[in-house]
Tab-separated table of C-alpha atoms in Angstrom:
chain	number	residue	atom	x	y	z
A	1	MET	CA	21.484	28.765	83.530
A	2	GLU	CA	25.385	29.031	83.327
A	3	THR	CA	27.250	26.794	85.896
A	4	LEU	CA	30.129	28.624	87.890
A	5	ARG	CA	33.199	26.918	89.174
A	6	PHE	CA	35.880	28.544	91.559
A	7	PHE	CA	39.432	26.985	91.182
A	8	ARG	CA	41.512	29.611	93.259
A	9	PRO	CA	41.250	29.574	96.986
A	10	ILE	CA	40.056	32.692	98.714
A	11	ARG	CA	41.007	33.614	102.158
A	12	LEU	CA	37.964	34.067	104.462
A	13	SER	CA	37.499	35.336	107.927
A	14	PRO	CA	36.316	33.147	110.587
A	15	SER	CA	32.708	34.808	110.343
A	16	ASN	CA	32.381	33.306	107.065
A	17	SER	CA	34.141	30.102	107.246
A	18	ARG	CA	31.206	28.018	106.844
A	19	ILE	CA	30.693	29.584	103.517
A	20	PHE	CA	34.267	28.844	102.919
A	21	LYS	CA	33.805	25.236	103.695
A	22	ALA	CA	30.783	24.841	101.686
A	23	PHE	CA	32.508	26.370	98.779
A	24	HIS	CA	35.671	24.201	99.058
A	25	GLN	CA	33.674	21.081	99.100
A	26	LYS	CA	33.414	19.230	95.920
A	27	PRO	CA	30.798	21.226	93.936
A	28	PRO	CA	27.591	19.640	93.485
A	29	THR	CA	26.492	18.368	90.156
A	30	SER	CA	23.648	20.666	90.286
A	31	THR	CA	24.255	24.389	89.214
A	32	LEU	CA	24.414	27.289	91.647
A	33	ASN	CA	22.327	30.292	91.372
A	34	ALA	CA	24.382	33.091	90.296
A	35	SER	CA	22.479	35.648	92.316
A	36	PHE	CA	23.591	33.905	95.484
A	37	CYS	CA	27.417	34.097	94.396
A	38	ALA	CA	27.689	37.625	93.294
A	39	PRO	CA	27.760	39.311	96.793
A	40	TYR	CA	30.046	36.927	98.038
A	41	MET	CA	32.531	37.419	95.166
A	42	ILE	CA	32.311	41.105	95.690
A	43	ARG	CA	33.200	40.610	99.179
A	44	CYS	CA	36.023	38.547	98.435
A	45	LYS	CA	37.343	40.933	95.929
A	46	GLU	CA	37.157	43.817	98.381
A	47	GLU	CA	39.010	42.015	100.993
A	48	GLU	CA	41.714	41.036	98.603
A	49	LEU	CA	41.815	44.587	97.287
A	50	GLU	CA	42.235	45.745	100.955
A	51	GLU	CA	45.117	43.129	101.366
A	52	LEU	CA	46.832	44.498	98.298
A	53	ILE	CA	46.362	48.121	99.380
A	54	LEU	CA	48.018	47.047	102.711
A	55	SER	CA	50.722	45.341	100.876
A	56	ILE	CA	51.230	48.274	98.706
A	57	GLN	CA	51.326	50.575	101.662
A	58	SER	CA	53.833	48.284	103.265
A	59	LEU	CA	55.970	48.152	100.275
A	60	SER	CA	55.859	51.973	99.707
A	61	SER	CA	56.863	52.314	103.215
A	62	GLU	CA	59.859	49.783	102.716
A	63	LEU	CA	60.644	51.599	99.339
A	64	SER	CA	60.640	54.918	101.188
A	65	SER	CA	63.053	53.446	103.876
A	66	LEU	CA	65.226	52.060	101.106
A	67	ILE	CA	65.282	55.321	99.015
A	68	ASP	CA	66.364	57.076	102.210
A	69	LYS	CA	69.125	54.559	102.811
A	70	ILE	CA	70.154	54.815	99.296
A	71	ARG	CA	70.101	58.689	99.485
A	72	ASN	CA	72.523	58.411	102.650
A	73	ILE	CA	74.538	55.943	100.899
A	74	GLU	CA	74.967	58.222	97.905
A	75	PHE	CA	75.775	61.267	100.185
A	76	LYS	CA	78.395	58.949	101.787
A	77	ILE	CA	79.648	58.000	98.321
A	78	ASP	CA	79.761	61.629	97.425
A	79	GLY	CA	81.766	62.439	100.450
A	80	ILE	CA	84.049	59.400	99.831
A	81	ARG	CA	84.446	60.483	96.246
A	82	GLU	CA	85.348	64.042	97.404
A	83	THR	CA	87.903	62.593	99.801
A	84	LEU	CA	89.368	60.458	97.122
A	85	LEU	CA	89.691	63.258	94.635
A	86	ARG	CA	91.250	65.281	97.359
A	87	TYR	CA	93.715	62.414	98.055
A	88	GLN	CA	94.311	62.071	94.368
A	89	HIS	CA	95.061	65.748	93.968
A	90	ASN	CA	97.414	65.712	96.901
A	91	ILE	CA	99.281	62.848	95.590
A	92	GLU	CA	99.568	64.524	92.178
A	93	ASN	CA	100.776	67.670	93.943
A	94	LYS	CA	103.293	65.794	96.008
A	95	THR	CA	104.554	63.904	92.864
A	96	ARG	CA	104.617	67.163	91.009
A	97	LEU	CA	106.417	68.733	94.034
A	98	ASN	CA	109.002	65.942	94.094
A	99	ASP	CA	109.423	66.413	90.247
A	100	LEU	CA	109.899	70.019	90.728
A	101	GLN	CA	112.356	69.707	93.682
A	102	GLU	CA	114.552	67.226	91.490
A	103	GLU	CA	114.320	69.531	88.437
A	104	THR	CA	115.351	72.530	90.655
A	105	GLN	CA	118.327	70.579	92.027
A	106	ASN	CA	119.385	69.689	88.511
A	107	LEU	CA	119.071	73.357	87.421
A	108	ARG	CA	121.060	74.487	90.317
A	109	THR	CA	123.804	71.852	89.505
A	110	GLU	CA	123.790	72.973	85.892
A	111	TYR	CA	123.759	76.768	86.852
A	112	LYS	CA	126.717	76.141	89.264
A	113	LYS	CA	128.530	74.291	86.426
A	114	LEU	CA	127.946	77.127	84.025
A	115	GLU	CA	128.907	79.647	86.521
A	116	ASN	CA	132.409	77.980	87.087
A	117	ASP	CA	132.803	77.554	83.149
A	118	LEU	CA	131.856	81.350	82.835
A	119	LYS	CA	134.391	82.334	85.504
A	120	GLY	CA	137.001	80.133	83.761
A	121	VAL	CA	136.253	81.891	80.371
A	122	SER	CA	135.531	85.503	81.381
A	123	GLN	CA	138.077	85.763	84.138
A	124	LYS	CA	140.682	88.189	83.286
A	125	PRO	CA	144.255	87.246	83.993
A	126	GLU	CA	145.831	88.654	86.890
A	127	ALA	CA	147.900	91.786	86.030
A	128	TYR	CA	151.729	90.890	86.343
A	129	ASN	CA	152.890	91.928	89.796
A	130	LYS	CA	156.212	93.293	89.476
A	131	GLU	CA	157.925	92.651	92.700
A	132	SER	CA	161.674	93.076	93.583
A	133	ASN	CA	163.957	92.733	96.378
A	134	ILE	CA	166.435	95.279	95.009
A	135	LYS	CA	168.349	96.317	98.087
A	136	ASP	CA	170.195	99.607	98.772
A	137	GLU	CA	173.374	97.705	98.548
A	138	PHE	CA	172.802	96.920	94.926
A	139	CYS	CA	171.825	100.543	94.231
A	140	ASN	CA	175.017	101.724	96.030
A	141	GLN	CA	177.173	99.421	94.020
A	142	LEU	CA	175.471	100.617	90.703
A	143	LYS	CA	176.081	104.136	91.742
A	144	GLN	CA	179.756	103.633	92.601
A	145	LYS	CA	180.220	102.080	89.268
A	146	LEU	CA	178.436	104.857	87.267
A	147	GLN	CA	180.520	107.378	89.169
A	148	GLU	CA	183.808	105.776	88.602
A	149	TRP	CA	182.873	105.885	84.778
A	150	GLU	CA	182.325	109.552	85.165
A	151	LEU	CA	178.620	109.154	83.819
A	152	ASP	CA	176.351	112.159	84.180
A	153	ASP	CA	173.200	111.928	86.488
A	154	SER	CA	174.633	109.467	88.779
A	155	GLN	CA	174.503	111.337	91.858
A	156	THR	CA	171.574	109.260	93.134
A	157	VAL	CA	170.504	105.918	92.164
A	158	VAL	CA	167.007	104.673	93.225
A	159	PHE	CA	164.868	101.612	91.944
A	160	ASN	CA	161.295	102.441	90.894
A	161	GLU	CA	159.125	99.512	91.835
A	162	SER	CA	156.142	100.786	89.615
A	163	LYS	CA	158.290	101.211	86.607
A	164	PHE	CA	160.687	98.334	87.370
A	165	ASP	CA	163.635	100.299	86.504
A	166	PHE	CA	166.176	102.668	87.968
A	167	VAL	CA	166.114	106.376	88.479
A	168	LEU	CA	169.442	108.117	87.797
A	169	GLY	CA	169.679	111.463	89.351
A	170	GLY	CA	166.025	112.100	89.568
A	171	LYS	CA	165.530	111.104	85.862
A	172	ASP	CA	164.211	107.790	84.532
A	173	ARG	CA	166.767	105.864	83.167
A	174	LEU	CA	164.890	105.401	79.893
A	175	SER	CA	164.496	108.964	79.380
A	176	CYS	CA	168.302	109.323	79.125
A	177	GLY	CA	169.919	109.277	75.615
A	178	LYS	CA	170.694	106.196	73.583
A	179	GLY	CA	174.479	106.431	74.651
A	180	ALA	CA	173.712	106.865	78.419
A	181	ARG	CA	171.090	103.904	78.278
A	182	GLY	CA	173.756	101.683	76.577
A	183	VAL	CA	176.277	102.426	79.282
A	184	THR	CA	173.835	102.185	82.237
A	185	CYS	CA	172.403	98.897	80.964
A	186	THR	CA	175.990	97.370	80.998
A	187	ALA	CA	176.457	98.830	84.437
A	188	ILE	CA	173.251	97.105	85.756
A	189	LEU	CA	174.307	93.798	84.242
A	190	MET	CA	177.806	93.855	85.657
A	191	THR	CA	176.556	94.926	88.916
A	192	LEU	CA	173.941	91.981	88.923
A	193	VAL	CA	176.729	89.538	88.301
A	194	GLU	CA	179.092	90.918	90.867
A	195	PHE	CA	176.201	91.069	93.353
A	196	CYS	CA	175.411	87.428	92.875
A	197	ILE	CA	179.070	86.322	93.189
A	198	ASN	CA	179.524	88.359	96.338
A	199	HIS	CA	176.391	86.826	97.947
A	200	ASP	CA	177.056	83.125	96.779
A	201	ILE	CA	173.953	83.299	94.632
A	202	PRO	CA	174.136	80.694	91.678
A	203	PHE	CA	174.557	82.803	88.544
A	204	THR	CA	176.331	82.780	85.423
A	205	ARG	CA	180.008	83.821	85.449
A	206	THR	CA	180.124	84.618	81.743
A	207	LEU	CA	178.630	87.939	80.538
A	208	VAL	CA	178.372	89.144	77.048
A	209	ILE	CA	177.734	92.640	76.222
A	210	ASP	CA	177.147	94.048	72.617
A	211	SER	CA	177.954	97.580	71.825
A	212	PRO	CA	177.882	99.036	75.423
A	213	ILE	CA	179.745	102.513	74.353
A	214	THR	CA	179.317	102.527	70.594
A	215	ALA	CA	176.552	105.344	70.880
A	216	HIS	CA	178.134	107.314	73.680
A	217	PHE	CA	180.344	110.215	72.683
A	218	PRO	CA	182.304	111.819	75.322
A	219	ASP	CA	182.766	115.548	75.683
A	220	GLU	CA	185.800	116.481	73.279
A	221	LYS	CA	187.074	119.094	75.656
A	222	LEU	CA	187.896	116.453	78.296
A	223	PRO	CA	191.183	114.542	78.359
A	224	ALA	CA	190.983	111.109	77.016
A	225	GLU	CA	191.719	109.551	80.445
A	226	GLU	CA	188.747	111.262	81.873
A	227	THR	CA	186.262	110.041	79.433
A	228	THR	CA	183.616	107.594	80.154
A	229	GLN	CA	185.035	105.268	77.571
A	230	TYR	CA	188.519	105.253	79.144
A	231	LYS	CA	187.149	104.747	82.627
A	232	PHE	CA	184.902	101.874	81.318
A	233	PHE	CA	187.865	99.895	79.972
A	234	LYS	CA	189.986	100.728	83.020
A	235	TYR	CA	187.236	99.374	85.406
A	236	ILE	CA	187.115	96.083	83.228
A	237	ASN	CA	190.951	95.745	83.502
A	238	ASP	CA	191.088	96.559	87.151
A	239	LYS	CA	188.158	94.929	88.795
A	240	VAL	CA	186.685	92.281	86.385
A	241	THR	CA	188.449	89.381	87.921
A	242	ASP	CA	185.754	86.846	89.144
A	243	TYR	CA	184.065	86.460	85.946
A	244	GLN	CA	184.528	86.438	82.219
A	245	LEU	CA	183.259	89.634	80.515
A	246	ILE	CA	183.160	89.496	76.680
A	247	VAL	CA	182.572	93.014	75.085
A	248	ILE	CA	181.687	93.378	71.424
A	249	ASP	CA	182.154	97.031	70.278
A	250	ASN	CA	183.392	99.168	67.582
A	251	LYS	CA	185.367	101.296	70.125
A	252	HIS	CA	188.436	100.177	71.769
A	253	PRO	CA	191.349	101.523	73.698
A	254	LYS	CA	194.012	103.275	71.800
A	255	PRO	CA	197.255	101.160	71.139
A	256	GLU	CA	199.193	103.410	73.474
A	257	ASP	CA	196.828	102.800	76.350
A	258	ARG	CA	196.752	99.093	75.987
A	259	THR	CA	200.074	98.837	77.950
A	260	HIS	CA	198.124	100.157	81.016
A	261	LEU	CA	195.230	97.661	80.361
A	262	SER	CA	197.257	94.462	80.017
A	263	ASN	CA	194.285	92.302	81.510
A	264	ILE	CA	192.134	92.662	78.536
A	265	ASN	CA	192.426	90.171	75.664
A	266	TYR	CA	192.017	92.219	72.305
A	267	ILE	CA	190.659	90.745	69.292
A	268	GLU	CA	191.516	92.788	66.211
A	269	PHE	CA	190.297	92.992	62.506
A	270	SER	CA	192.767	92.176	60.029
A	271	SER	CA	193.368	92.802	56.282
A	272	ASP	CA	192.194	89.171	55.721
A	273	GLY	CA	188.929	89.740	57.477
A	274	ARG	CA	187.638	89.370	60.980
A	275	GLU	CA	189.115	86.661	62.937
A	276	GLY	CA	186.630	86.616	65.717
A	277	PHE	CA	186.975	84.213	68.605
A	278	TYR	CA	188.658	81.597	66.567
A	279	PRO	CA	192.484	81.421	66.341
A	280	LYS	CA	194.043	82.406	63.038
A	281	ARG	CA	195.881	78.883	62.754
A	282	PHE	CA	192.556	77.206	63.143
A	283	ASN	CA	191.004	79.244	60.358
A	284	ASN	CA	194.227	78.478	58.027
A	285	THR	CA	193.812	74.826	58.737
A	286	ALA	CA	190.067	74.881	58.004
A	287	ASN	CA	190.754	76.767	54.639
A	288	ASN	CA	193.296	74.233	53.675
A	289	GLU	CA	190.880	71.329	54.156
C-alpha cells in the first residue's frame, strides 16, 4: 500500500481540531490507510473551495466598486476634458479676436492714409475766384477820361465781376473794335496809375504804352481837333504830370499842333535811322569807337 504525506497546512474548524492535531504530528513510520484520508481530503477541499468562492465574491464586489469609481472618474474626466476644450476654444477665439481687432485697426489706419492720398491726388483745384474792389470812383474817372477823348460808347462805365472787365455803354469792352479796345485799354492803365497816386497806393510812376491809337481811325468828317487822337495827346500834355508816360505809336501830333502840346517830348525818325531813346551824340560816339 502507498504511503501518503501532507506538507501543506489545512485550516480546520474547531470540530475537527483533534484530527488537525493528529495529522500535524510527526507522521508515524507506519503507513496510513488511504480509505481513512479520502473523506477528510474531500472535506478540506470543499472548505477551501468555499473560502475561494467567498474570496472571489468579495473581490468581485470590490472590483464592481472599483469599476463604478473608475466610471465616475472617467465621467468627471470627460467633463473636465470638455471644460478644458471649451476654455481652449475660448482662448483661441479671444486670441483670434485680438488679432482681428489689431488687423482691423491697421486696415483703418491704412484706409485713412489712402483716403487722404486720394483726396490729394483727385481733388480738383479750386476755381480761380475773381474778386475785385473796383469802386465807383475808379469807374467815374475812367468814364471821364473816355468822354474827354470823345470815344463812343462812353456814356456808362461799369465793372463786370463775372467777366472781370468793364462794360462800356452797355457793351462788353472786348466786343468793341480793335481800335476802341486799344484806346480803352490805355485809358484803364492810365486811370489805374492815377488812382494809386491819388490814394497813396504804392505803384509804379512809369507807364509804357505800345500802339494805343495805331488801329483807331477817326471820322474823316470831324475837324482834327475833335478827333480821339488829338484829344488823347492833349490829355497827355495837360494832365499827365505826376508820372512818366512813354507812348510808342506810329501816329503822332502834326508839326503845327506841337506848339500847343509843348509838355510832350517827341522822338522822331531820321534819315539815318531810328534814334530811339538814346541821344544822337551817344550813338555817334559809339559808332566812332
